[in-house]
Short mmCIF file of C-alpha atoms in Angstrom, two decimals:
data_model
loop_
_atom_site.label_atom_id
_atom_site.label_comp_id
_atom_site.label_asym_id
_atom_site.label_seq_id
_atom_site.Cartn_x
_atom_site.Cartn_y
_atom_site.Cartn_z
CA UNK A 1 2.54 131.12 -105.34
CA UNK A 2 0.74 132.99 -108.20
CA UNK A 3 -2.50 134.74 -107.14
CA UNK A 4 -5.84 134.12 -108.78
CA UNK A 5 -7.56 136.37 -111.10
CA UNK A 6 -11.29 136.91 -111.76
CA UNK A 7 -11.56 137.76 -115.47
CA UNK A 8 -14.80 139.60 -116.95
CA UNK A 9 -15.14 139.65 -120.69
CA UNK A 10 -18.07 140.92 -122.68
CA UNK A 11 -19.06 142.44 -125.99
CA UNK A 12 -20.71 145.95 -125.17
CA UNK A 13 -22.65 147.85 -127.63
CA UNK A 14 -20.59 150.31 -129.11
CA UNK A 15 -23.45 153.00 -129.23
CA UNK A 16 -23.33 152.89 -125.30
CA UNK A 17 -19.80 152.22 -124.56
CA UNK A 18 -19.03 155.86 -123.41
CA UNK A 19 -21.74 155.86 -121.08
CA UNK A 20 -20.80 152.29 -119.68
CA UNK A 21 -17.17 153.41 -119.14
CA UNK A 22 -18.51 156.18 -117.06
CA UNK A 23 -20.71 153.77 -114.97
CA UNK A 24 -17.95 151.25 -114.67
CA UNK A 25 -15.35 153.85 -113.39
CA UNK A 26 -17.73 155.89 -110.93
CA UNK A 27 -20.17 153.29 -109.78
CA UNK A 28 -19.19 149.69 -110.50
CA UNK A 29 -15.54 149.68 -109.79
CA UNK A 30 -16.10 151.04 -106.19
CA UNK A 31 -18.47 148.40 -105.63
CA UNK A 32 -16.10 145.58 -106.93
CA UNK A 33 -13.33 146.92 -104.90
CA UNK A 34 -15.34 146.43 -101.62
CA UNK A 35 -15.79 142.82 -102.24
CA UNK A 36 -13.49 140.83 -99.75
CA UNK A 37 -10.51 139.37 -101.22
CA UNK A 38 -10.21 141.62 -104.50
CA UNK A 39 -6.93 143.50 -104.17
CA UNK A 40 -6.23 145.08 -107.65
CA UNK A 41 -8.51 145.76 -110.55
CA UNK A 42 -7.18 146.00 -114.38
CA UNK A 43 -8.88 146.91 -117.60
CA UNK A 44 -7.82 146.00 -121.02
CA UNK A 45 -9.25 147.19 -124.41
CA UNK A 46 -8.74 143.50 -125.78
CA UNK A 47 -10.80 143.17 -128.82
CA UNK A 48 -10.62 139.42 -129.67
CA UNK A 49 -13.61 137.11 -131.03
CA UNK A 50 -16.24 139.97 -130.63
CA UNK A 51 -15.20 140.90 -127.26
CA UNK A 52 -14.32 144.56 -126.56
CA UNK A 53 -14.55 144.86 -122.69
CA UNK A 54 -12.11 142.92 -120.50
CA UNK A 55 -11.63 143.50 -116.66
CA UNK A 56 -9.07 141.31 -114.19
CA UNK A 57 -9.47 141.61 -110.72
CA UNK A 58 -6.46 140.13 -108.58
CA UNK A 59 -7.39 138.07 -105.72
CA UNK A 60 -5.54 137.95 -102.38
CA UNK A 61 -5.22 134.25 -102.35
CA UNK A 62 -6.97 131.04 -103.29
CA UNK A 63 -9.07 131.02 -100.14
CA UNK A 64 -10.44 134.56 -101.23
CA UNK A 65 -12.25 132.99 -104.31
CA UNK A 66 -15.13 131.71 -102.30
CA UNK A 67 -15.34 134.52 -99.86
CA UNK A 68 -15.62 137.03 -102.38
CA UNK A 69 -18.08 135.20 -104.75
CA UNK A 70 -20.39 134.66 -101.61
CA UNK A 71 -20.16 138.13 -100.20
CA UNK A 72 -23.01 140.69 -100.24
CA UNK A 73 -20.76 142.96 -101.98
CA UNK A 74 -20.32 140.64 -105.04
CA UNK A 75 -23.99 140.30 -104.92
CA UNK A 76 -24.44 144.22 -105.32
CA UNK A 77 -21.76 144.23 -108.10
CA UNK A 78 -23.52 141.45 -110.14
CA UNK A 79 -26.84 143.39 -109.60
CA UNK A 80 -25.02 146.57 -111.04
CA UNK A 81 -24.87 144.50 -114.61
CA UNK A 82 -28.48 143.94 -114.79
CA UNK A 83 -29.15 147.62 -116.18
CA UNK A 84 -26.72 146.65 -119.00
CA UNK A 85 -27.95 143.19 -120.06
CA UNK A 86 -29.92 144.46 -122.91
CA UNK A 87 -26.57 145.86 -124.38
CA UNK A 88 -24.25 143.26 -123.46
CA UNK A 89 -23.56 139.99 -125.47
CA UNK A 90 -21.03 136.95 -124.73
CA UNK A 91 -20.51 137.96 -121.23
CA UNK A 92 -18.04 135.42 -119.32
CA UNK A 93 -16.71 135.33 -115.87
CA UNK A 94 -13.79 133.27 -115.31
CA UNK A 95 -11.44 132.45 -112.38
CA UNK A 96 -7.91 131.42 -112.96
CA UNK A 97 -6.09 129.88 -110.07
CA UNK A 98 -3.11 127.65 -109.52
CA UNK A 99 -4.33 123.91 -109.41
CA UNK A 100 -1.45 122.77 -107.53
CA UNK A 101 -0.54 119.16 -107.41
CA UNK A 102 -3.34 116.57 -108.42
CA UNK A 103 -3.67 114.05 -105.52
CA UNK A 104 -4.82 111.38 -107.69
CA UNK A 105 -1.82 111.31 -109.96
CA UNK A 106 1.71 110.18 -109.38
CA UNK A 107 4.36 112.77 -110.69
CA UNK A 108 7.19 110.66 -112.66
CA UNK A 109 9.69 113.30 -112.92
#
């Protein structure tokens, strides 16, 4: 069964990107990795539709999603972002998880 992923995308003002990267690696990433259920972190230099920042976080399993989002560690990680709000555009946080079989639909093949 594939593991779920949390994907964060944003457009960070180029003028502060270097400072943002230092903050991300030294402060924010350690906070994120303390969130229960997050087991790995990846970062990409994806540049699509104005987005210049992408981070992916692998979750332990589907049950970890709610635990992670409701944890005090996640609250701290969200608060970390507040100082960057004036420099961030198009922020999105998405969860990709396996839906599994849908109980209301009959599978014909």
